[in-house]
Amino acid sequence: MEHQRKVYQRWAPIYDRVYRGLLRDSHRTVAKLAAEAGHDILEVGVGTGLMLPYYPKQCRVTGVDLSEHMIAEARKKVARDGLDHVVALHVMNAHRLEFADRSFDAVCLPFVVTLIPDPERALDECARVLRLGGEIIIASKLGDGRGIQGVIEEAVAPLVHKVGWSSAFRISRISEWAERRGNFEVADIRRTFPNGFFKVMRLKHRPASV
Ligand SMILES: C[S@@+](CC[C@H](N)C(=O)[O-])C[C@H]1O[C@@H](n2cnc3c(N)ncnc32)[C@H](O)[C@@H]1O
Protein backbone atom coordinates (compact mmCIF):
# COMPACT_ATOMS: atom_id res chain seq x y z
CA MET A 1 0.00 0.00 0.00
CA GLU A 2 2.89 2.33 0.85
CA HIS A 3 4.36 1.47 -2.56
CA GLN A 4 1.08 2.53 -4.22
CA ARG A 5 1.04 5.82 -2.30
CA LYS A 6 4.62 6.65 -3.35
CA VAL A 7 4.06 5.66 -6.99
CA TYR A 8 0.92 7.80 -7.28
CA GLN A 9 2.53 10.78 -5.53
CA ARG A 10 4.94 10.78 -8.51
CA TRP A 11 2.16 10.19 -11.06
CA ALA A 12 -0.23 12.86 -9.76
CA PRO A 13 1.15 15.93 -11.66
CA ILE A 14 1.49 14.13 -15.04
CA TYR A 15 -1.19 11.41 -14.91
CA ASP A 16 -3.82 13.25 -16.97
CA ARG A 17 -1.45 14.05 -19.83
CA VAL A 18 -0.37 10.41 -20.11
CA TYR A 19 -3.71 8.63 -19.63
CA ARG A 20 -6.59 10.92 -20.65
CA GLY A 21 -6.79 9.73 -24.26
CA LEU A 22 -5.94 6.10 -23.58
CA LEU A 23 -8.64 5.67 -20.92
CA ARG A 24 -11.35 7.95 -22.39
CA ASP A 25 -13.44 5.21 -24.00
CA SER A 26 -13.41 3.06 -20.84
CA HIS A 27 -14.16 6.08 -18.64
CA ARG A 28 -17.13 7.12 -20.77
CA THR A 29 -18.46 3.55 -20.80
CA VAL A 30 -18.18 3.09 -17.03
CA ALA A 31 -19.76 6.48 -16.22
CA LYS A 32 -22.70 5.82 -18.57
CA LEU A 33 -23.35 2.33 -17.16
CA ALA A 34 -23.13 3.62 -13.58
CA ALA A 35 -25.63 6.40 -14.27
CA GLU A 36 -28.03 3.85 -15.76
CA ALA A 37 -27.90 1.94 -12.46
CA GLY A 38 -28.92 5.03 -10.45
CA HIS A 39 -27.84 8.47 -9.32
CA ASP A 40 -25.88 7.78 -6.12
CA ILE A 41 -22.47 6.65 -7.32
CA LEU A 42 -19.25 5.78 -5.52
CA GLU A 43 -16.00 5.81 -7.49
CA VAL A 44 -13.24 3.83 -5.79
CA GLY A 45 -9.68 4.82 -6.80
CA VAL A 46 -10.95 8.09 -8.26
CA GLY A 47 -7.35 9.24 -8.83
CA THR A 48 -7.09 12.69 -10.42
CA GLY A 49 -10.79 12.52 -11.31
CA LEU A 50 -10.31 11.88 -15.03
CA MET A 51 -13.66 10.07 -15.21
CA LEU A 52 -15.65 12.65 -13.22
CA PRO A 53 -16.66 14.90 -16.19
CA TYR A 54 -18.37 11.93 -17.91
CA TYR A 55 -21.12 11.38 -15.34
CA PRO A 56 -24.43 13.01 -16.26
CA LYS A 57 -25.17 16.14 -14.21
CA GLN A 58 -28.09 14.57 -12.33
CA CYS A 59 -25.72 12.08 -10.62
CA ARG A 60 -24.36 12.49 -7.11
CA VAL A 61 -20.80 11.16 -7.21
CA THR A 62 -18.53 10.43 -4.26
CA GLY A 63 -14.88 9.61 -4.98
CA VAL A 64 -12.29 7.93 -2.75
CA ASP A 65 -8.60 7.21 -3.24
CA LEU A 66 -5.63 6.01 -1.22
CA SER A 67 -3.40 8.82 -2.50
CA GLU A 68 -3.87 12.30 -1.08
CA HIS A 69 -1.84 13.67 -4.02
CA MET A 70 -4.19 12.15 -6.62
CA ILE A 71 -7.25 13.36 -4.65
CA ALA A 72 -5.74 16.87 -4.52
CA GLU A 73 -5.65 16.88 -8.34
CA ALA A 74 -9.28 15.67 -8.43
CA ARG A 75 -10.33 18.49 -6.08
CA LYS A 76 -8.66 21.07 -8.35
CA LYS A 77 -10.51 19.63 -11.36
CA VAL A 78 -13.89 19.71 -9.61
CA ALA A 79 -13.41 23.37 -8.60
CA ARG A 80 -11.92 24.49 -11.95
CA ASP A 81 -14.50 22.75 -14.16
CA GLY A 82 -17.54 23.32 -11.91
CA LEU A 83 -18.30 19.60 -11.55
CA ASP A 84 -21.23 20.16 -9.18
CA HIS A 85 -22.38 16.55 -9.44
CA VAL A 86 -19.29 15.55 -7.40
CA VAL A 87 -20.53 15.73 -3.82
CA ALA A 88 -17.46 14.48 -1.91
CA LEU A 89 -13.84 13.35 -2.36
CA HIS A 90 -12.12 11.47 0.46
CA VAL A 91 -8.74 9.86 1.09
CA MET A 92 -9.79 6.28 1.87
CA ASN A 93 -8.63 2.70 1.42
CA ALA A 94 -10.79 0.42 -0.73
CA HIS A 95 -10.27 -2.29 1.91
CA ARG A 96 -12.32 -0.31 4.42
CA LEU A 97 -14.97 1.96 2.95
CA GLU A 98 -16.23 4.37 5.58
CA PHE A 99 -19.85 4.44 4.38
CA ALA A 100 -23.03 2.93 5.75
CA ASP A 101 -24.41 -0.28 4.23
CA ARG A 102 -26.55 0.21 1.11
CA SER A 103 -25.51 3.83 0.42
CA PHE A 104 -25.00 3.72 -3.38
CA ASP A 105 -26.78 2.58 -6.56
CA ALA A 106 -23.49 1.90 -8.34
CA VAL A 107 -19.87 1.45 -7.28
CA CYS A 108 -17.24 2.00 -10.00
CA LEU A 109 -13.65 0.75 -9.88
CA PRO A 110 -11.86 2.23 -12.91
CA PHE A 111 -8.31 0.92 -13.31
CA VAL A 112 -7.84 0.10 -9.63
CA VAL A 113 -9.04 -3.42 -8.78
CA THR A 114 -5.84 -5.02 -10.08
CA LEU A 115 -3.72 -2.80 -7.78
CA ILE A 116 -5.49 -3.56 -4.52
CA PRO A 117 -3.62 -6.08 -2.33
CA ASP A 118 -6.84 -7.93 -1.37
CA PRO A 119 -9.32 -7.31 -4.23
CA GLU A 120 -11.90 -9.75 -2.83
CA ARG A 121 -12.02 -7.81 0.42
CA ALA A 122 -12.46 -4.56 -1.53
CA LEU A 123 -15.24 -6.13 -3.62
CA ASP A 124 -16.95 -7.30 -0.41
CA GLU A 125 -16.81 -3.70 0.80
CA CYS A 126 -18.26 -2.47 -2.51
CA ALA A 127 -21.07 -5.05 -2.17
CA ARG A 128 -21.78 -3.91 1.39
CA VAL A 129 -22.24 -0.24 0.46
CA LEU A 130 -24.34 -1.11 -2.59
CA ARG A 131 -28.15 -0.92 -2.54
CA LEU A 132 -30.29 -3.93 -3.45
CA GLY A 133 -30.15 -4.51 -7.20
CA GLY A 134 -27.20 -2.13 -7.62
CA GLU A 135 -24.16 -2.61 -9.82
CA ILE A 136 -20.39 -2.85 -9.41
CA ILE A 137 -18.65 -1.67 -12.58
CA ILE A 138 -15.00 -2.45 -13.15
CA ALA A 139 -12.64 -1.27 -15.87
CA SER A 140 -9.10 -2.64 -16.15
CA LYS A 141 -6.64 -4.63 -18.14
CA LEU A 142 -8.28 -7.98 -17.40
CA GLY A 143 -6.68 -10.96 -19.10
CA ASP A 144 -7.83 -14.57 -19.36
CA GLY A 145 -4.28 -15.94 -19.03
CA ARG A 146 -4.50 -17.80 -22.32
CA GLY A 147 -2.07 -17.98 -25.22
CA ILE A 148 0.98 -15.88 -25.91
CA GLN A 149 -0.70 -12.79 -24.42
CA GLY A 150 -1.08 -14.59 -21.08
CA VAL A 151 2.63 -15.49 -21.10
CA ILE A 152 3.63 -11.89 -21.90
CA GLU A 153 1.31 -10.51 -19.19
CA GLU A 154 2.94 -12.77 -16.57
CA ALA A 155 6.46 -11.89 -17.79
CA VAL A 156 6.05 -8.11 -17.65
CA ALA A 157 4.05 -8.10 -14.37
CA PRO A 158 6.99 -7.14 -12.06
CA LEU A 159 8.01 -4.32 -14.40
CA VAL A 160 4.49 -2.96 -14.72
CA HIS A 161 4.04 -3.14 -10.91
CA LYS A 162 6.90 -0.61 -10.51
CA VAL A 163 4.86 2.06 -12.32
CA GLY A 164 1.69 1.33 -10.37
CA TRP A 165 -0.07 -0.95 -12.87
CA SER A 166 -0.79 -4.65 -13.07
CA SER A 167 -0.82 -6.89 -16.14
CA ALA A 168 -1.37 -10.43 -14.87
CA PHE A 169 -4.77 -10.02 -13.18
CA ARG A 170 -7.29 -12.59 -14.37
CA ILE A 171 -10.90 -11.84 -15.18
CA SER A 172 -11.75 -15.18 -13.53
CA ARG A 173 -10.72 -13.77 -10.15
CA ILE A 174 -13.71 -11.41 -10.29
CA SER A 175 -16.21 -13.91 -11.70
CA GLU A 176 -15.14 -16.46 -9.06
CA TRP A 177 -15.73 -13.84 -6.35
CA ALA A 178 -19.22 -13.24 -7.75
CA GLU A 179 -19.92 -16.98 -7.90
CA ARG A 180 -18.75 -17.56 -4.32
CA ARG A 181 -21.01 -14.79 -3.01
CA GLY A 182 -23.97 -16.14 -4.93
CA ASN A 183 -25.78 -12.79 -5.05
CA PHE A 184 -23.94 -11.19 -7.97
CA GLU A 185 -24.06 -12.05 -11.64
CA VAL A 186 -21.66 -11.00 -14.38
CA ALA A 187 -24.17 -9.04 -16.46
CA ASP A 188 -21.82 -7.86 -19.20
CA ILE A 189 -18.17 -7.70 -20.26
CA ARG A 190 -17.31 -5.05 -22.90
CA ARG A 191 -14.06 -4.66 -24.74
CA THR A 192 -12.93 -1.04 -24.91
CA PHE A 193 -10.25 1.05 -26.62
CA PRO A 194 -7.64 0.27 -27.80
CA ASN A 195 -8.96 -2.69 -29.74
CA GLY A 196 -10.42 -4.47 -26.70
CA PHE A 197 -7.17 -4.17 -24.70
CA PHE A 198 -9.16 -2.91 -21.69
CA LYS A 199 -12.41 -4.43 -20.47
CA VAL A 200 -15.43 -3.06 -18.65
CA MET A 201 -17.20 -5.60 -16.47
CA ARG A 202 -20.67 -5.13 -14.97
CA LEU A 203 -21.62 -7.09 -11.85
CA LYS A 204 -25.28 -6.89 -10.94
CA HIS A 205 -26.53 -7.53 -7.43
CA ARG A 206 -29.27 -10.12 -7.37
CA PRO A 207 -31.34 -9.62 -4.21
CA ALA A 208 -32.31 -12.90 -2.52
CA SER A 209 -35.84 -13.93 -3.55
CA VAL A 210 -38.40 -13.93 -0.73
C1 LIG B 1 -4.27 3.68 -12.38
S1 LIG B 1 -4.87 4.85 -11.25
C2 LIG B 1 -6.57 5.02 -11.81
C3 LIG B 1 -7.17 6.35 -11.43
C4 LIG B 1 -8.58 6.59 -11.99
N1 LIG B 1 -9.51 5.63 -11.50
C5 LIG B 1 -8.58 6.56 -13.51
O1 LIG B 1 -9.18 5.66 -14.09
O2 LIG B 1 -7.95 7.45 -14.11
C6 LIG B 1 -5.09 3.88 -9.78
C7 LIG B 1 -5.59 4.68 -8.58
O3 LIG B 1 -5.99 3.75 -7.57
C8 LIG B 1 -5.58 4.24 -6.31
N2 LIG B 1 -5.46 3.11 -5.37
C9 LIG B 1 -4.55 2.13 -5.36
N3 LIG B 1 -4.78 1.29 -4.34
C10 LIG B 1 -5.89 1.74 -3.70
C11 LIG B 1 -6.62 1.31 -2.54
N4 LIG B 1 -6.27 0.23 -1.84
N5 LIG B 1 -7.70 2.04 -2.15
C12 LIG B 1 -8.07 3.16 -2.83
N6 LIG B 1 -7.40 3.61 -3.93
C13 LIG B 1 -6.33 2.93 -4.34
C14 LIG B 1 -4.24 4.93 -6.62
O4 LIG B 1 -3.89 5.85 -5.61
C15 LIG B 1 -4.54 5.59 -7.96
O5 LIG B 1 -5.07 6.88 -7.81
Coordinates of C-alpha atoms and ligand atoms in Angstrom, one line a residue:
M1 CA 0.0 0.0 0.0
E2 CA 2.9 2.3 0.8
H3 CA 4.4 1.5 -2.6
Q4 CA 1.1 2.5 -4.2
R5 CA 1.0 5.8 -2.3
K6 CA 4.6 6.6 -3.3
V7 CA 4.1 5.7 -7.0
Y8 CA 0.9 7.8 -7.3
Q9 CA 2.5 10.8 -5.5
R10 CA 4.9 10.8 -8.5
W11 CA 2.2 10.2 -11.1
A12 CA -0.2 12.9 -9.8
P13 CA 1.1 15.9 -11.7
I14 CA 1.5 14.1 -15.0
Y15 CA -1.2 11.4 -14.9
D16 CA -3.8 13.2 -17.0
R17 CA -1.5 14.1 -19.8
V18 CA -0.4 10.4 -20.1
Y19 CA -3.7 8.6 -19.6
R20 CA -6.6 10.9 -20.7
G21 CA -6.8 9.7 -24.3
L22 CA -5.9 6.1 -23.6
L23 CA -8.6 5.7 -20.9
R24 CA -11.3 7.9 -22.4
D25 CA -13.4 5.2 -24.0
S26 CA -13.4 3.1 -20.8
H27 CA -14.2 6.1 -18.6
R28 CA -17.1 7.1 -20.8
T29 CA -18.5 3.6 -20.8
V30 CA -18.2 3.1 -17.0
A31 CA -19.8 6.5 -16.2
K32 CA -22.7 5.8 -18.6
L33 CA -23.4 2.3 -17.2
A34 CA -23.1 3.6 -13.6
A35 CA -25.6 6.4 -14.3
E36 CA -28.0 3.9 -15.8
A37 CA -27.9 1.9 -12.5
G38 CA -28.9 5.0 -10.4
H39 CA -27.8 8.5 -9.3
D40 CA -25.9 7.8 -6.1
I41 CA -22.5 6.6 -7.3
L42 CA -19.2 5.8 -5.5
E43 CA -16.0 5.8 -7.5
V44 CA -13.2 3.8 -5.8
G45 CA -9.7 4.8 -6.8
V46 CA -10.9 8.1 -8.3
G47 CA -7.4 9.2 -8.8
T48 CA -7.1 12.7 -10.4
G49 CA -10.8 12.5 -11.3
L50 CA -10.3 11.9 -15.0
M51 CA -13.7 10.1 -15.2
L52 CA -15.7 12.6 -13.2
P53 CA -16.7 14.9 -16.2
Y54 CA -18.4 11.9 -17.9
Y55 CA -21.1 11.4 -15.3
P56 CA -24.4 13.0 -16.3
K57 CA -25.2 16.1 -14.2
Q58 CA -28.1 14.6 -12.3
C59 CA -25.7 12.1 -10.6
R60 CA -24.4 12.5 -7.1
V61 CA -20.8 11.2 -7.2
T62 CA -18.5 10.4 -4.3
G63 CA -14.9 9.6 -5.0
V64 CA -12.3 7.9 -2.7
D65 CA -8.6 7.2 -3.2
L66 CA -5.6 6.0 -1.2
S67 CA -3.4 8.8 -2.5
E68 CA -3.9 12.3 -1.1
H69 CA -1.8 13.7 -4.0
M70 CA -4.2 12.1 -6.6
I71 CA -7.2 13.4 -4.7
A72 CA -5.7 16.9 -4.5
E73 CA -5.7 16.9 -8.3
A74 CA -9.3 15.7 -8.4
R75 CA -10.3 18.5 -6.1
K76 CA -8.7 21.1 -8.3
K77 CA -10.5 19.6 -11.4
V78 CA -13.9 19.7 -9.6
A79 CA -13.4 23.4 -8.6
R80 CA -11.9 24.5 -11.9
D81 CA -14.5 22.8 -14.2
G82 CA -17.5 23.3 -11.9
L83 CA -18.3 19.6 -11.5
D84 CA -21.2 20.2 -9.2
H85 CA -22.4 16.5 -9.4
V86 CA -19.3 15.6 -7.4
V87 CA -20.5 15.7 -3.8
A88 CA -17.5 14.5 -1.9
L89 CA -13.8 13.3 -2.4
H90 CA -12.1 11.5 0.5
V91 CA -8.7 9.9 1.1
M92 CA -9.8 6.3 1.9
N93 CA -8.6 2.7 1.4
A94 CA -10.8 0.4 -0.7
H95 CA -10.3 -2.3 1.9
R96 CA -12.3 -0.3 4.4
L97 CA -15.0 2.0 2.9
E98 CA -16.2 4.4 5.6
F99 CA -19.9 4.4 4.4
A100 CA -23.0 2.9 5.8
D101 CA -24.4 -0.3 4.2
R102 CA -26.5 0.2 1.1
S103 CA -25.5 3.8 0.4
F104 CA -25.0 3.7 -3.4
D105 CA -26.8 2.6 -6.6
A106 CA -23.5 1.9 -8.3
V107 CA -19.9 1.4 -7.3
C108 CA -17.2 2.0 -10.0
L109 CA -13.6 0.8 -9.9
P110 CA -11.9 2.2 -12.9
F111 CA -8.3 0.9 -13.3
V112 CA -7.8 0.1 -9.6
V113 CA -9.0 -3.4 -8.8
T114 CA -5.8 -5.0 -10.1
L115 CA -3.7 -2.8 -7.8
I116 CA -5.5 -3.6 -4.5
P117 CA -3.6 -6.1 -2.3
D118 CA -6.8 -7.9 -1.4
P119 CA -9.3 -7.3 -4.2
E120 CA -11.9 -9.8 -2.8
R121 CA -12.0 -7.8 0.4
A122 CA -12.5 -4.6 -1.5
L123 CA -15.2 -6.1 -3.6
D124 CA -16.9 -7.3 -0.4
E125 CA -16.8 -3.7 0.8
C126 CA -18.3 -2.5 -2.5
A127 CA -21.1 -5.1 -2.2
R128 CA -21.8 -3.9 1.4
V129 CA -22.2 -0.2 0.5
L130 CA -24.3 -1.1 -2.6
R131 CA -28.1 -0.9 -2.5
L132 CA -30.3 -3.9 -3.5
G133 CA -30.2 -4.5 -7.2
G134 CA -27.2 -2.1 -7.6
E135 CA -24.2 -2.6 -9.8
I136 CA -20.4 -2.9 -9.4
I137 CA -18.7 -1.7 -12.6
I138 CA -15.0 -2.5 -13.1
A139 CA -12.6 -1.3 -15.9
S140 CA -9.1 -2.6 -16.1
K141 CA -6.6 -4.6 -18.1
L142 CA -8.3 -8.0 -17.4
G143 CA -6.7 -11.0 -19.1
D144 CA -7.8 -14.6 -19.4
G145 CA -4.3 -15.9 -19.0
R146 CA -4.5 -17.8 -22.3
G147 CA -2.1 -18.0 -25.2
I148 CA 1.0 -15.9 -25.9
Q149 CA -0.7 -12.8 -24.4
G150 CA -1.1 -14.6 -21.1
V151 CA 2.6 -15.5 -21.1
I152 CA 3.6 -11.9 -21.9
E153 CA 1.3 -10.5 -19.2
E154 CA 2.9 -12.8 -16.6
A155 CA 6.5 -11.9 -17.8
V156 CA 6.0 -8.1 -17.6
A157 CA 4.1 -8.1 -14.4
P158 CA 7.0 -7.1 -12.1
L159 CA 8.0 -4.3 -14.4
V160 CA 4.5 -3.0 -14.7
H161 CA 4.0 -3.1 -10.9
K162 CA 6.9 -0.6 -10.5
V163 CA 4.9 2.1 -12.3
G164 CA 1.7 1.3 -10.4
W165 CA -0.1 -1.0 -12.9
S166 CA -0.8 -4.6 -13.1
S167 CA -0.8 -6.9 -16.1
A168 CA -1.4 -10.4 -14.9
F169 CA -4.8 -10.0 -13.2
R170 CA -7.3 -12.6 -14.4
I171 CA -10.9 -11.8 -15.2
S172 CA -11.8 -15.2 -13.5
R173 CA -10.7 -13.8 -10.2
I174 CA -13.7 -11.4 -10.3
S175 CA -16.2 -13.9 -11.7
E176 CA -15.1 -16.5 -9.1
W177 CA -15.7 -13.8 -6.4
A178 CA -19.2 -13.2 -7.8
E179 CA -19.9 -17.0 -7.9
R180 CA -18.8 -17.6 -4.3
R181 CA -21.0 -14.8 -3.0
G182 CA -24.0 -16.1 -4.9
N183 CA -25.8 -12.8 -5.0
F184 CA -23.9 -11.2 -8.0
E185 CA -24.1 -12.1 -11.6
V186 CA -21.7 -11.0 -14.4
A187 CA -24.2 -9.0 -16.5
D188 CA -21.8 -7.9 -19.2
I189 CA -18.2 -7.7 -20.3
R190 CA -17.3 -5.0 -22.9
R191 CA -14.1 -4.7 -24.7
T192 CA -12.9 -1.0 -24.9
F193 CA -10.2 1.1 -26.6
P194 CA -7.6 0.3 -27.8
N195 CA -9.0 -2.7 -29.7
G196 CA -10.4 -4.5 -26.7
F197 CA -7.2 -4.2 -24.7
F198 CA -9.2 -2.9 -21.7
K199 CA -12.4 -4.4 -20.5
V200 CA -15.4 -3.1 -18.6
M201 CA -17.2 -5.6 -16.5
R202 CA -20.7 -5.1 -15.0
L203 CA -21.6 -7.1 -11.9
K204 CA -25.3 -6.9 -10.9
H205 CA -26.5 -7.5 -7.4
R206 CA -29.3 -10.1 -7.4
P207 CA -31.3 -9.6 -4.2
A208 CA -32.3 -12.9 -2.5
S209 CA -35.8 -13.9 -3.5
V210 CA -38.4 -13.9 -0.7
Ligands
LIG1 C1 -4.3 3.7 -12.4 S1 -4.9 4.8 -11.3 C2 -6.6 5.0 -11.8 C3 -7.2 6.3 -11.4 C4 -8.6 6.6 -12.0 N1 -9.5 5.6 -11.5 C5 -8.6 6.6 -13.5 O1 -9.2 5.7 -14.1 O2 -8.0 7.4 -14.1 C6 -5.1 3.9 -9.8 C7 -5.6 4.7 -8.6 O3 -6.0 3.7 -7.6 C8 -5.6 4.2 -6.3 N2 -5.5 3.1 -5.4 C9 -4.5 2.1 -5.4 N3 -4.8 1.3 -4.3 C10 -5.9 1.7 -3.7 C11 -6.6 1.3 -2.5 N4 -6.3 0.2 -1.8 N5 -7.7 2.0 -2.1 C12 -8.1 3.2 -2.8 N6 -7.4 3.6 -3.9 C13 -6.3 2.9 -4.3 C14 -4.2 4.9 -6.6 O4 -3.9 5.8 -5.6 C15 -4.5 5.6 -8.0 O5 -5.1 6.9 -7.8

